Amino acid sequence: MSTKEVTRKRYLQTDSGREMLAGILFVSPALIYMLLLIGYPIIYNIVLSFQDVTALNLAAGKERPFIGLANYISAFNDPTMPFALRNTFIYTFVSLIFQFVLGFAFALLFNKKFAFAKTLRGIMVVSWILPTTVTAMLWKYMLSPDAGIIDNVLISLGILTKPVGWLNNQHTALWGPIMANIWVGVPFNMLLLSNGLSTISDEVYESASIDGASAWQKFIHVTLPLLKPAIMSVLVLGFIYTFKVFDLIYVMTGGGPVNATEVLSTFSYKLSFRWYYFGQGAAVANILFVILFCVALVYQKIISKEEAM
Amino acid sequence: MFMSQTRLKRKLVTAILSLLLVLTLALPGSFALAEGEKVDIYVWHYHTAKAEENLTNIVNEYNAKPDGKANVILQTLSRDDLKTRLILGIASGELPEIAVVDNPDTAAFASTGMFMDITDKVSTLPNPNFLEGPFKSGQYDGKQYALPIRSNCLALWVNNSMFEAAGIDKIPETWDELLTVSGKLKESKPSVYPIAFSAPKNEQATFQFVPFLYSSGGSWENMGSPESIKALEFIRKLRDLEYCSADVINWSQNDVQKQFASQNAAMMIGGSWNIANMANDAPDLEYTIINIPKDIEYASCLGGENMAITIKGEEKFDAVWDFFSWFLSAENSIKYNKSDSTFSPNADVTKEDMYPDNPVMMAFMEQLSYGVARGPHPKWGEVSSAIQEAIQSTLAGLKDPATAGKDAGALIENIK
C-alpha cells in the first residue's frame, strides 16, 4: 500500500472525510438526474444544430455532416424568422406587463381583509389550473366573428359596428393568444405576489402610518422594496413561461393567418416536424434557449446580490 | 453510537441494492414465460371514435384466427403525434412493426428509410391490384414502401331545406352557378353563410383547395400559372361577397362539419367520413351530396391512408406479412372501408361490392373518380406550406391572388 492510498483511506475515516463522502452521495442522484435528463438533451440539441440533419439521414447510424453555422444562417434568412422573433417578444412583453399589473392589483385587493376574500382568490385561480388546450379552444370560440361573445358584446355596446374577427386578421391575430395568456397569467402573478405580501408584517405599516406616510407613500417605500424578491421571481418566471409559448398558439391559430402569430417555438416545430429540417429546427430552439438562459443568468445575479445584502 | 448507525445504513443500502439486482434479473425471465407462440406486432394509427372501433373489430377477428402468426396490438395516437413519434422513432429505434400513415406523408417517411421496401412482395398478395392514384402515393424513388388501405374524397354537401327555401331547383354545376346559388341563399337567409370550407394553417387547407385548383386546370407544380391563380381568385370572391365566413382560415374540417350540422352554412366541402358525425349531430338534417362545382373540369382531392411495414417489422417479416396480406385482402378491405363510409382502394373491389343502393355513397364514388392525389413528394410538407400560405394570404387579403400564387410558385420551384 502506497502512502498516498493510506492517506486517502485515512482521510475517508476522519469525520470531515465522511461528511465529504456523504455530501457527494447525497448530491449525486440529483446530479446524475440533471446530467442525463436535462444536460443530455440540451447538448444533443446543440450538436444537432451544427449538423445537416434532414429526413434522409435522421436514422441512427447514418452520417451527419458538420456544417458549422449554416443552420443558423438559413434560419435567420428564412422569411418567417423576423415574424417569429418580433411576435415572440411582443407576445412576451405585452403579456408580462398586463399580467403583472393586473396580478399585483388583485393581490393588493385580496390582501385586504373583507368577506369572501379568500374564496374569491381561490376561484380566480381556476383560469390558471385549466389545461392550456382548453383555454385555447375557449378563447378561439369567444373570439370568433360569427358566434363569439367578445365581438358580439363590443357590437351591442356600440363600440364596434362589425365583428373584428380577431384571429382572422393579421393585425389583430396575435392579440388573441395575448389575451388568453393574460387571462391565464393574472392568477399566477396574483398568487406569488399575495404570498410575498403576507410576509410583510403589519407592524411595518403601522410604524409608517405613525410617521405620517400616505397610502401611496407606504406602497412606494414599504410594499415595493420589501416585495422586491417576489416581484423579481414573478417577472422572471413569467418571462420564461411566456417566451416559450407553444400550445396556446398552436391550438388557436397554428401560427397563422400566414405568419401573423408565428413564434420561435412554433417555427422550430414547423422546421423539425413539418418540413423535417431537424438541424435548422434545433438551431431555432437553441436561439430560444440562449435568450432564456441569459434571462435566467440575470435573475441569478440579482438574487445572489440580494442574498449578499 | 455513530458507528452502529453507519453500519445499519450500510446494511440497508446493501439490502436495497441486492433487492434491485434480484428484480432486474428476475424480470426478463417472467416476460419470457408470458410469450406464447404468436409474435406480438404493434400497429400505430390515428383512427378515433367510430373508425377506431371498426379497426379494433377487424384486428380482433384476426387475433382470434387459430392459424394467425401474429398477435396484433393497436396503438392510437393523434395525427400530429403519430408523425412526431415515427420521426423520433427513426432516430431512437422505437418504431412499431406497422404504421398507418396519411397518404401525402408517405413519401417523406419512406425517404427516412424507416419503411421496408415491399416492391417484390406486392405480387404475393391475394389481391395485388390497386387503383393508380392511391397505389402511387405509397411509392418513393420508384419503389413501393406502403400500400393504400382506404380512400376518400371531398364533395359538396347541400342542405335540402335551405335550397328549397331559397327557391333553388337546380344544383350548381359550375363556379358561376355556385356563385348564383350562393347569392340566392344569402338573400333568403342573410344570417346563414352559403358555403363553409376549411382553410387553416395546416394540411387541411391544401386538401380542401385542391378541388378548385385542379378544376381550373391549375396544379401544385405550377402555383403561379394563370389557371392556379384563377382558383385563388375564386375563393377570394367567395370571401369578398361574404358567401363564406372570415373564420374559414381558422376552421378545421371538423369545425366545418359542425357549422353545417348546426345550419350556420347551407353548403360545405366535406368527405364521406363526416356522415357518421352528421347523423349524430343533426339526425333530422336532410342533405344531398353533389360534385364540387367545376370551372373547366370536375375535380376532388384524394385522401386516405397507407399501411407500411417498418424496418422493425422487417425483422419479424413472416408474422407481419401474415397480418398485412390478410388485412389488405379484398374481403377485409371491403369490411374495413364499409364500416367507415370510405372506399377500398383495391382494384378488385367493385362499386357494387361497396355501396349498392346507397345514393350518398354513390355520389362520393363519382367524386372519387375525379380525385387528385397530393404529391407524392418527399418534401410534401414544405410544398403544402407554400400552398397554405397562398390560400391564407389570399383569404385574409394580405396579397392579391396573382401575387400569392406567384410567390407560392417560386417557393415550390425552390423545393422541387
XYZ file of C-alpha atoms in Angstrom:
725
model
C 0.000 0.000 0.000
C 1.490 3.318 -1.037
C 1.493 6.267 1.298
C -0.923 8.114 -0.931
C -3.517 5.376 -0.647
C -3.030 5.238 3.051
C -3.662 8.956 3.420
C -6.740 8.720 1.215
C -8.051 5.883 3.308
C -7.321 7.762 6.484
C -8.944 10.902 5.165
C -12.136 8.979 4.497
C -12.037 7.661 8.028
C -11.939 11.132 9.526
C -15.212 12.864 10.314
C -14.730 15.594 7.703
C -13.847 12.972 5.134
C -17.013 11.076 5.868
C -19.021 14.241 5.685
C -17.487 14.965 2.288
C -18.331 11.489 1.020
C -21.864 11.687 2.381
C -22.269 15.074 0.704
C -21.216 13.686 -2.662
C -23.522 10.719 -2.248
C -26.443 12.954 -1.364
C -25.856 15.243 -4.315
C -25.169 12.511 -6.860
C -28.754 11.378 -7.564
C -29.783 14.937 -8.393
C -26.587 15.495 -10.371
C -26.960 12.295 -12.373
C -30.608 13.115 -12.995
C -29.730 16.595 -14.239
C -26.901 15.386 -16.451
C -28.969 12.620 -18.015
C -32.382 14.185 -18.370
C -31.559 17.866 -18.733
C -27.924 18.077 -19.802
C -28.020 15.353 -22.440
C -30.961 16.704 -24.481
C -29.526 20.214 -24.392
C -26.137 19.058 -25.606
C -27.727 16.745 -28.185
C -29.728 19.684 -29.486
C -26.666 21.922 -29.678
C -24.739 19.262 -31.611
C -27.750 18.719 -33.897
C -27.892 22.423 -34.712
C -24.395 22.293 -36.230
C -25.152 19.266 -38.400
C -27.033 18.832 -41.646
C -29.812 16.540 -40.446
C -32.937 16.016 -42.559
C -35.391 13.166 -43.100
C -32.759 11.425 -45.233
C -30.128 10.962 -42.526
C -32.015 11.115 -39.253
C -31.847 7.344 -38.735
C -29.318 6.180 -36.160
C -26.002 5.232 -37.725
C -26.283 7.466 -40.796
C -23.647 10.112 -41.362
C -24.498 13.642 -40.229
C -22.160 16.135 -41.860
C -20.921 19.010 -39.691
C -21.873 22.257 -41.391
C -20.882 24.903 -38.851
C -23.270 27.817 -38.590
C -25.154 27.068 -41.824
C -28.334 26.074 -39.977
C -28.330 29.321 -38.016
C -27.714 31.309 -41.187
C -30.562 29.648 -43.078
C -32.858 30.029 -40.074
C -32.134 33.760 -39.963
C -32.563 34.042 -43.734
C -35.948 32.351 -43.611
C -38.708 34.906 -44.252
C -40.575 33.534 -41.222
C -37.736 34.353 -38.800
C -38.352 38.124 -38.454
C -42.038 37.413 -37.740
C -41.180 34.702 -35.218
C -38.701 36.910 -33.315
C -40.882 40.011 -33.360
C -44.034 38.107 -32.365
C -42.284 36.243 -29.558
C -41.036 39.484 -27.998
C -44.301 41.405 -28.464
C -46.235 38.476 -27.059
C -43.924 38.170 -24.059
C -43.665 41.837 -23.103
C -47.317 42.762 -23.606
C -48.457 39.656 -21.726
C -45.984 40.261 -18.948
C -46.920 43.906 -18.399
C -50.662 43.247 -18.208
C -50.298 40.060 -16.181
C -48.078 41.775 -13.672
C -50.086 44.963 -13.245
C -53.429 43.160 -13.016
C -51.985 40.396 -10.857
C -50.472 42.966 -8.497
C -53.747 44.887 -8.287
C -55.653 41.700 -7.441
C -53.026 40.679 -4.886
C -53.386 44.046 -3.127
C -57.164 43.787 -3.282
C -57.330 40.283 -1.831
C -54.773 41.224 0.800
C -57.438 43.433 2.355
C -59.469 41.521 4.872
C -63.025 41.518 3.557
C -65.736 38.875 3.385
C -65.049 36.045 0.921
C -61.602 37.438 0.059
C -60.015 34.014 0.319
C -62.834 32.264 -1.569
C -62.720 34.776 -4.406
C -58.963 34.439 -4.623
C -59.402 30.682 -4.847
C -61.942 30.984 -7.661
C -59.646 33.271 -9.624
C -57.010 30.584 -9.798
C -59.308 28.430 -11.956
C -58.095 30.023 -15.170
C -54.549 29.084 -14.228
C -55.467 25.490 -13.442
C -57.293 24.841 -16.734
C -55.332 22.818 -19.285
C -53.870 25.175 -21.887
C -55.653 23.418 -24.745
C -59.000 24.079 -23.073
C -58.103 27.736 -22.560
C -57.046 27.990 -26.193
C -60.287 26.472 -27.506
C -62.327 28.656 -25.166
C -60.706 31.849 -26.414
C -60.809 30.701 -30.009
C -64.583 30.395 -29.772
C -65.005 33.619 -27.807
C -63.033 35.496 -30.456
C -64.929 34.035 -33.402
C -66.528 36.764 -35.556
C -69.731 34.781 -36.132
C -70.809 33.471 -32.747
C -68.050 34.713 -30.445
C -69.139 36.591 -27.355
C -66.383 39.225 -27.470
C -67.286 40.736 -30.835
C -70.994 40.454 -30.028
C -70.638 42.312 -26.727
C -68.499 45.012 -28.334
C -71.095 45.463 -31.073
C -74.034 45.603 -28.672
C -72.184 48.225 -26.608
C -71.821 50.278 -29.768
C -68.015 50.178 -29.691
C -67.860 48.252 -32.953
C -70.114 48.274 -35.971
C -68.954 44.956 -37.403
C -67.057 41.961 -35.993
C -63.266 42.262 -35.788
C -62.602 38.575 -36.412
C -59.563 38.829 -34.140
C -57.880 35.621 -35.216
C -58.528 36.102 -38.949
C -56.840 39.412 -39.327
C -53.080 39.726 -39.448
C -53.106 42.940 -37.420
C -55.160 41.542 -34.550
C -54.374 37.814 -34.620
C -51.523 37.998 -32.094
C -53.826 39.736 -29.614
C -55.925 36.571 -29.359
C -53.221 34.441 -27.740
C -52.033 37.502 -25.773
C -55.492 37.995 -24.227
C -55.770 34.292 -23.446
C -52.309 34.292 -21.902
C -53.019 37.341 -19.730
C -56.174 35.625 -18.504
C -54.105 32.581 -17.549
C -51.185 34.544 -16.094
C -53.007 37.006 -13.826
C -53.822 34.441 -11.110
C -50.268 33.116 -11.206
C -48.886 36.607 -10.643
C -51.523 37.282 -8.002
C -50.700 34.122 -6.052
C -46.963 34.718 -5.892
C -47.379 38.397 -5.045
C -50.031 37.610 -2.409
C -47.590 35.263 -0.775
C -44.988 37.995 -0.777
C -47.446 40.496 0.689
C -48.398 38.181 3.527
C -44.769 38.067 4.679
C -44.715 41.828 5.264
C -45.783 42.322 8.869
C -48.462 44.818 9.784
C -46.099 46.489 12.243
C -44.060 47.958 9.402
C -47.154 49.619 8.005
C -48.213 50.753 11.460
C -44.905 52.482 12.108
C -45.068 54.053 8.644
C -48.527 55.373 9.499
C -47.217 56.799 12.753
C -44.514 58.578 10.736
C -47.352 60.113 8.728
C -46.928 58.210 5.458
C -49.812 58.307 2.997
C -51.175 55.140 1.388
C -49.245 55.870 -1.805
C -46.032 56.543 0.133
C -46.484 53.291 2.036
C -46.877 51.441 -1.252
C -43.777 53.018 -2.801
C -41.487 52.968 0.236
C -42.662 49.922 2.175
C -44.518 47.471 -0.031
C -42.409 47.683 -3.182
C -38.932 47.387 -1.575
C -40.000 44.557 0.735
C -41.721 42.773 -2.122
C -38.753 43.067 -4.486
C -37.667 39.407 -4.312
C -41.214 38.234 -5.026
C -41.576 40.733 -7.871
C -38.295 39.631 -9.400
C -39.224 35.954 -9.356
C -42.702 36.645 -10.727
C -41.281 38.626 -13.630
C -38.533 36.167 -14.464
C -40.704 33.084 -14.184
C -43.422 34.877 -16.140
C -40.928 35.780 -18.849
C -39.745 32.197 -19.153
C -43.253 30.712 -19.236
C -44.436 33.261 -21.759
C -41.408 33.289 -24.013
C -41.545 29.572 -24.724
C -45.285 29.585 -25.530
C -46.313 26.811 -27.871
C -49.632 25.085 -27.130
C -51.721 28.234 -26.834
C -50.696 29.493 -30.265
C -50.609 26.074 -31.876
C -54.227 25.407 -30.922
C -55.608 28.901 -31.503
C -54.076 29.823 -34.851
C -51.361 27.318 -35.755
C -49.124 30.345 -36.346
C -51.495 31.883 -38.904
C -53.008 33.727 -40.661
C -49.898 33.323 -42.804
C -47.163 34.290 -40.308
C -49.083 36.676 -38.078
C -48.787 34.579 -34.913
C -45.721 32.501 -35.708
C -43.392 32.434 -32.675
C -39.965 30.851 -32.179
C -41.340 27.624 -30.731
C -43.950 27.066 -33.451
C -41.354 27.957 -36.092
C -38.922 25.429 -34.644
C -41.675 22.794 -34.576
C -42.577 23.506 -38.179
C -38.965 23.217 -39.325
C -38.417 19.929 -37.497
C -41.695 18.075 -37.730
C -43.491 19.501 -40.751
C -40.531 20.056 -43.058
C -38.022 17.631 -41.485
C -35.106 20.091 -41.312
C -34.002 18.868 -37.898
C -30.739 20.813 -37.862
C -32.497 24.110 -38.533
C -35.274 23.297 -36.086
C -32.637 22.656 -33.426
C -30.924 25.943 -34.304
C -34.138 27.911 -33.741
C -34.766 26.039 -30.484
C -31.256 26.969 -29.375
C -31.819 30.647 -30.128
C -34.861 30.428 -27.876
C -32.793 28.643 -25.258
C -29.943 31.179 -25.315
C -32.336 34.092 -24.805
C -33.984 32.341 -21.862
C -30.607 31.331 -20.464
C -29.493 34.980 -20.431
C -32.668 35.959 -18.565
C -32.035 33.192 -16.041
C -28.428 34.404 -15.554
C -29.560 37.959 -14.887
C -32.070 36.601 -12.394
C -29.383 34.557 -10.647
C -27.159 37.606 -10.407
C -29.887 39.778 -8.897
C -30.907 37.050 -6.443
C -27.349 36.444 -5.248
C -26.828 40.190 -4.801
C -29.996 40.356 -2.727
C -28.808 37.474 -0.601
C -25.377 39.044 -0.112
C -27.027 42.195 1.157
C -23.382 5.058 18.503
C -22.059 6.730 15.356
C -20.518 3.508 14.076
C -23.586 1.393 14.646
C -25.721 3.864 12.764
C -23.493 3.822 9.714
C -23.425 0.037 9.830
C -27.155 -0.005 9.872
C -27.240 2.337 6.906
C -24.726 0.175 5.069
C -26.828 -2.896 5.670
C -29.894 -1.080 4.431
C -28.132 0.046 1.268
C -26.840 -3.476 0.633
C -30.310 -4.842 1.121
C -31.869 -2.383 -1.320
C -29.158 -2.966 -3.916
C -29.497 -6.735 -3.751
C -33.261 -6.429 -3.996
C -32.876 -4.334 -7.158
C -30.423 -6.868 -8.538
C -32.819 -9.718 -7.901
C -35.666 -7.798 -9.524
C -33.717 -6.918 -12.664
C -32.540 -10.495 -13.032
C -35.974 -11.925 -12.444
C -37.998 -9.667 -14.767
C -36.800 -10.832 -18.203
C -37.454 -14.377 -17.067
C -41.057 -13.684 -16.255
C -41.541 -11.891 -19.586
C -40.147 -14.900 -21.413
C -42.698 -17.094 -19.692
C -45.596 -14.907 -20.813
C -44.677 -15.213 -24.501
C -46.923 -17.503 -26.466
C -46.486 -18.942 -29.922
C -47.737 -15.822 -31.708
C -45.470 -12.865 -32.322
C -46.580 -9.522 -30.882
C -46.969 -6.853 -33.527
C -47.649 -3.209 -32.803
C -49.705 -1.134 -35.232
C -49.739 2.664 -34.868
C -52.721 4.516 -36.300
C -54.683 7.731 -35.769
C -58.243 6.471 -36.163
C -60.576 7.749 -33.474
C -64.167 7.192 -32.357
C -66.126 5.005 -34.779
C -63.180 4.367 -37.086
C -61.063 3.128 -34.183
C -63.842 0.813 -33.081
C -64.130 -0.659 -36.571
C -60.407 -1.191 -36.902
C -60.341 -2.861 -33.485
C -63.117 -5.253 -34.508
C -61.263 -6.330 -37.626
C -57.999 -6.776 -35.750
C -59.762 -8.805 -33.061
C -61.084 -11.047 -35.782
C -57.524 -11.647 -36.982
C -56.217 -12.246 -33.474
C -58.932 -14.863 -32.919
C -57.840 -16.799 -36.016
C -56.182 -20.019 -34.832
C -53.702 -20.071 -37.741
C -52.690 -16.403 -37.453
C -48.969 -15.958 -36.923
C -49.175 -12.619 -35.166
C -50.857 -11.111 -32.163
C -51.724 -7.597 -33.329
C -51.770 -4.792 -30.775
C -53.286 -1.472 -31.880
C -51.980 1.831 -30.546
C -53.930 5.016 -31.164
C -52.077 8.320 -31.443
C -53.261 11.734 -32.555
C -52.466 12.553 -36.172
C -49.680 15.004 -35.294
C -48.346 12.814 -32.532
C -48.081 9.829 -34.835
C -45.938 11.817 -37.265
C -43.707 13.118 -34.494
C -43.349 9.722 -32.826
C -42.471 8.000 -36.094
C -39.853 10.618 -36.874
C -38.401 10.400 -33.362
C -38.614 6.619 -33.648
C -36.294 6.552 -36.628
C -33.660 8.303 -34.502
C -34.251 6.308 -31.318
C -35.198 2.956 -32.836
C -38.580 2.880 -31.094
C -40.818 2.031 -34.010
C -43.935 -0.092 -34.298
C -43.907 -3.033 -36.704
C -46.646 -1.482 -38.841
C -47.733 2.132 -39.262
C -50.869 3.608 -40.784
C -49.984 6.986 -42.302
C -51.725 9.737 -44.257
C -51.026 9.308 -47.963
C -49.247 12.644 -48.637
C -46.854 11.949 -45.724
C -45.815 8.542 -47.005
C -43.016 9.635 -49.343
C -41.363 11.770 -46.648
C -41.442 8.910 -44.153
C -40.131 6.474 -46.767
C -37.239 8.841 -47.504
C -36.016 8.442 -43.905
C -35.535 4.728 -44.503
C -37.981 3.772 -41.765
C -40.167 1.651 -44.083
C -39.408 -1.701 -45.643
C -39.162 -1.902 -49.441
C -42.034 -4.214 -50.406
C -41.793 -3.802 -54.190
C -41.173 -7.526 -54.729
C -43.749 -8.643 -52.197
C -46.835 -6.915 -53.628
C -47.459 -9.641 -56.219
C -47.735 -12.260 -53.475
C -50.810 -10.555 -52.003
C -54.171 -12.273 -52.507
C -55.441 -9.127 -54.273
C -52.387 -7.294 -55.589
C -54.142 -4.733 -57.811
C -54.805 -1.220 -56.561
C -56.216 1.988 -58.028
C -53.424 4.023 -59.567
C -53.547 7.234 -57.518
C -53.617 5.585 -54.097
C -51.055 2.963 -55.185
C -48.579 5.604 -56.352
C -48.890 7.505 -53.090
C -47.074 4.580 -51.437
C -44.043 4.962 -53.691
C -40.762 6.750 -53.198
C -37.814 6.743 -55.575
C -39.519 4.194 -57.821
C -40.009 1.645 -55.054
C -43.128 0.583 -53.177
C -42.948 1.308 -49.449
C -46.607 1.309 -48.474
C -49.968 0.154 -49.775
C -53.276 2.028 -49.662
C -55.869 0.707 -47.228
C -58.604 3.265 -47.620
C -59.542 6.119 -49.890
C -61.847 9.035 -49.585
C -62.507 12.308 -51.306
C -64.315 15.609 -50.964
C -67.725 16.538 -52.329
C -70.217 19.334 -51.860
C -72.854 18.844 -49.167
C -76.099 20.698 -49.734
C -78.762 21.497 -47.139
C -82.004 20.484 -48.870
C -84.456 22.654 -46.948
C -82.329 25.788 -47.299
C -82.100 25.230 -51.055
C -85.853 24.823 -51.153
C -86.446 27.953 -49.075
C -84.244 29.959 -51.432
C -86.204 28.649 -54.417
C -83.259 26.833 -55.957
C -84.422 23.933 -58.105
C -81.187 23.143 -59.937
C -77.997 22.058 -58.225
C -74.920 24.177 -59.075
C -72.560 22.517 -61.552
C -70.163 25.321 -62.391
C -68.367 28.016 -60.406
C -70.703 30.652 -61.851
C -73.721 28.642 -60.807
C -72.192 28.208 -57.350
C -71.967 31.998 -57.059
C -75.549 32.483 -58.276
C -76.869 29.869 -55.868
C -74.860 31.424 -53.026
C -76.385 34.806 -53.827
C -79.887 33.370 -53.624
C -79.124 31.579 -50.359
C -77.682 34.745 -48.856
C -80.733 36.697 -49.899
C -83.173 34.185 -48.458
C -81.286 33.828 -45.151
C -78.734 36.610 -44.548
C -77.647 35.165 -41.194
C -76.502 31.902 -42.791
C -73.299 31.623 -44.802
C -73.968 29.985 -48.164
C -70.809 27.851 -48.033
C -68.289 26.575 -45.495
C -64.870 25.146 -46.171
C -61.657 24.658 -44.241
C -58.501 26.750 -44.779
C -56.397 26.669 -41.589
C -52.623 26.774 -41.460
C -52.172 23.037 -41.945
C -52.636 20.253 -44.478
C -56.444 20.524 -44.358
C -56.332 23.830 -46.243
C -54.389 22.258 -49.090
C -56.677 19.233 -49.118
C -59.780 21.393 -49.486
C -58.231 23.734 -52.047
C -57.100 21.010 -54.476
C -60.606 20.513 -55.988
C -60.669 24.194 -57.006
C -57.031 24.237 -58.079
C -57.378 21.302 -60.464
C -60.826 22.281 -61.719
C -59.471 25.387 -63.397
C -56.519 23.456 -64.815
C -54.006 24.535 -62.162
C -51.649 22.229 -60.281
C -49.313 22.282 -57.298
C -46.337 22.190 -59.643
C -47.482 25.476 -61.206
C -48.961 27.591 -58.446
C -48.001 30.756 -60.321
C -49.832 29.799 -63.529
C -52.921 31.787 -64.594
C -55.037 28.639 -64.064
C -53.870 28.230 -60.459
C -54.323 31.930 -59.789
C -57.876 31.657 -61.127
C -58.664 29.167 -58.344
C -57.249 31.562 -55.735
C -59.321 34.359 -57.247
C -62.433 32.218 -56.928
C -62.042 31.548 -53.186
C -61.250 35.236 -52.704
C -64.510 36.064 -54.450
C -66.429 33.763 -52.065
C -64.853 35.691 -49.211
C -65.367 39.178 -50.735
C -69.059 38.524 -51.354
C -69.294 37.178 -47.786
C -70.522 33.850 -49.104
C -68.194 32.229 -46.551
C -67.199 33.240 -43.038
C -63.971 35.166 -42.464
C -63.263 32.475 -39.909
C -62.662 29.739 -42.521
C -58.928 30.367 -42.130
C -59.207 29.009 -38.593
C -61.691 26.220 -39.250
C -60.634 22.610 -39.239
C -62.701 20.197 -41.323
C -64.439 19.168 -38.097
C -65.396 22.799 -37.456
C -66.845 22.981 -40.966
C -68.913 19.867 -40.310
C -70.253 21.431 -37.086
C -71.172 24.643 -38.935
C -73.134 22.674 -41.500
C -74.743 20.454 -38.856
C -75.888 23.475 -36.834
C -77.277 25.041 -40.033
C -74.901 28.009 -39.988
C -73.876 27.131 -43.514
C -76.060 25.960 -46.388
C -73.294 24.093 -48.214
C -69.996 22.616 -47.140
C -66.980 20.960 -48.652
C -66.696 17.668 -46.804
C -65.981 13.987 -47.069
C -67.824 10.741 -46.532
C -66.175 10.355 -43.118
C -68.493 13.187 -41.990
C -71.590 11.003 -42.464
C -71.431 9.335 -39.048
C -70.862 12.622 -37.201
C -73.621 14.317 -39.159
C -76.089 11.580 -38.236
C -75.042 12.072 -34.649
C -75.111 15.895 -34.533
C -78.126 16.540 -36.742
C -80.124 13.362 -37.330
C -83.015 15.269 -38.932
C -80.923 17.330 -41.331
C -81.604 16.333 -44.936
C -78.717 16.793 -47.302
C -77.648 15.886 -50.813
C -74.117 15.091 -51.942
C -73.123 16.580 -55.283
C -69.926 17.111 -57.259
C -67.924 20.148 -56.246
C -68.850 22.660 -58.991
C -66.308 22.956 -61.761
C -64.595 25.650 -63.721
C -63.333 23.546 -66.637
C -63.493 20.021 -65.293
C -64.679 18.266 -62.137
C -62.005 17.639 -59.532
C -61.749 16.385 -55.997
C -58.877 15.668 -53.653
C -57.888 12.146 -52.858
C -57.468 11.401 -49.183
C -56.858 8.242 -47.276
C -54.348 6.122 -45.506
C -51.489 3.844 -46.435
C -50.140 0.956 -44.413
C -46.407 0.380 -44.228
C -44.127 -2.166 -42.628
C -41.299 -0.528 -40.727
C -37.704 -1.734 -40.618
C -38.530 -3.137 -37.201
C -41.380 -5.110 -38.732
C -38.982 -6.412 -41.380
C -37.200 -8.374 -38.634
C -40.424 -10.280 -37.933
C -41.448 -10.354 -41.574
C -43.225 -13.726 -41.532
C -45.694 -12.772 -38.847
C -46.052 -9.170 -40.033
C -46.780 -10.176 -43.624
C -49.304 -12.740 -42.430
C -51.391 -9.950 -40.905
C -50.577 -7.373 -43.603
C -51.737 -9.562 -46.501
C -54.810 -10.707 -44.575
C -55.792 -7.116 -43.822
C -55.234 -5.958 -47.422
C -57.311 -8.745 -48.976
C -60.339 -7.532 -50.924
C -62.685 -9.193 -48.468
C -61.279 -7.420 -45.414
C -60.752 -4.187 -47.292
C -64.482 -4.098 -48.045
C -65.301 -4.803 -44.424
C -62.910 -2.167 -43.099
C -63.978 0.560 -45.502
C -67.676 -0.142 -45.434
C -67.890 0.327 -41.696
C -66.145 3.705 -42.060
C -68.022 5.052 -45.109
C -64.786 5.153 -47.077
C -63.703 3.382 -50.263
C -61.492 0.407 -50.836
C -58.503 1.338 -53.000
C -58.291 -2.282 -54.128
C -58.936 -2.586 -57.845
C -60.607 -5.966 -57.362
C -63.379 -4.324 -55.335
C -66.233 -3.064 -57.476
C -68.748 -0.295 -56.859
C -71.432 -2.895 -56.310
C -69.335 -4.641 -53.666
C -69.102 -1.492 -51.619
C -72.314 0.512 -51.535
C -75.170 -0.826 -53.651
C -78.385 1.216 -53.282
C -76.704 3.986 -51.292
C -77.167 7.268 -53.205
C -74.968 9.253 -50.800
C -72.022 6.919 -51.143
C -72.541 6.542 -54.881
C -72.264 10.334 -55.168
C -68.954 10.218 -53.284
C -67.896 7.354 -55.524
C -68.397 9.562 -58.561
C -66.315 12.321 -56.991
C -63.610 9.781 -56.210
C -63.203 9.145 -59.924
C -62.140 12.822 -60.230
C -59.833 12.556 -57.207
C -56.376 14.105 -57.473
C -53.594 12.697 -55.279
C -51.310 15.165 -53.496
C -47.652 14.713 -54.373
C -46.216 12.186 -53.957
C -43.192 14.204 -52.925
C -40.738 13.585 -50.068
C -40.971 17.292 -49.208
C -44.750 17.495 -49.499
C -44.950 19.158 -46.082
C -42.965 22.102 -47.407
C -44.850 22.231 -50.714
C -48.130 22.179 -48.823
C -46.967 25.010 -46.522
C -46.367 27.197 -49.559
C -49.871 26.417 -50.857
C -51.394 27.100 -47.416
C -49.637 30.447 -47.315
C -51.087 31.348 -50.717
C -54.589 30.343 -49.583
C -54.360 32.183 -46.269
C -52.832 35.369 -47.621
C -55.472 35.426 -50.369
C -58.366 34.904 -47.959
C -57.017 37.343 -45.369
C -56.473 39.918 -48.095
C -52.722 40.192 -47.424
C -51.871 39.582 -51.039
C -53.854 39.709 -54.221
C -54.404 36.231 -55.703
C -51.854 36.758 -58.500
C -49.039 37.696 -56.117
C -49.979 34.945 -53.676
C -49.947 32.360 -56.472
C -46.673 33.550 -57.961
C -44.944 33.696 -54.551
C -46.066 30.140 -53.796
C -44.942 29.045 -57.260
C -41.471 30.481 -56.652
C -41.229 28.791 -53.238
C -42.280 25.422 -54.669
C -39.855 25.797 -57.569
C -37.080 26.032 -54.964
C -38.267 22.937 -53.140
C -38.507 20.820 -56.279
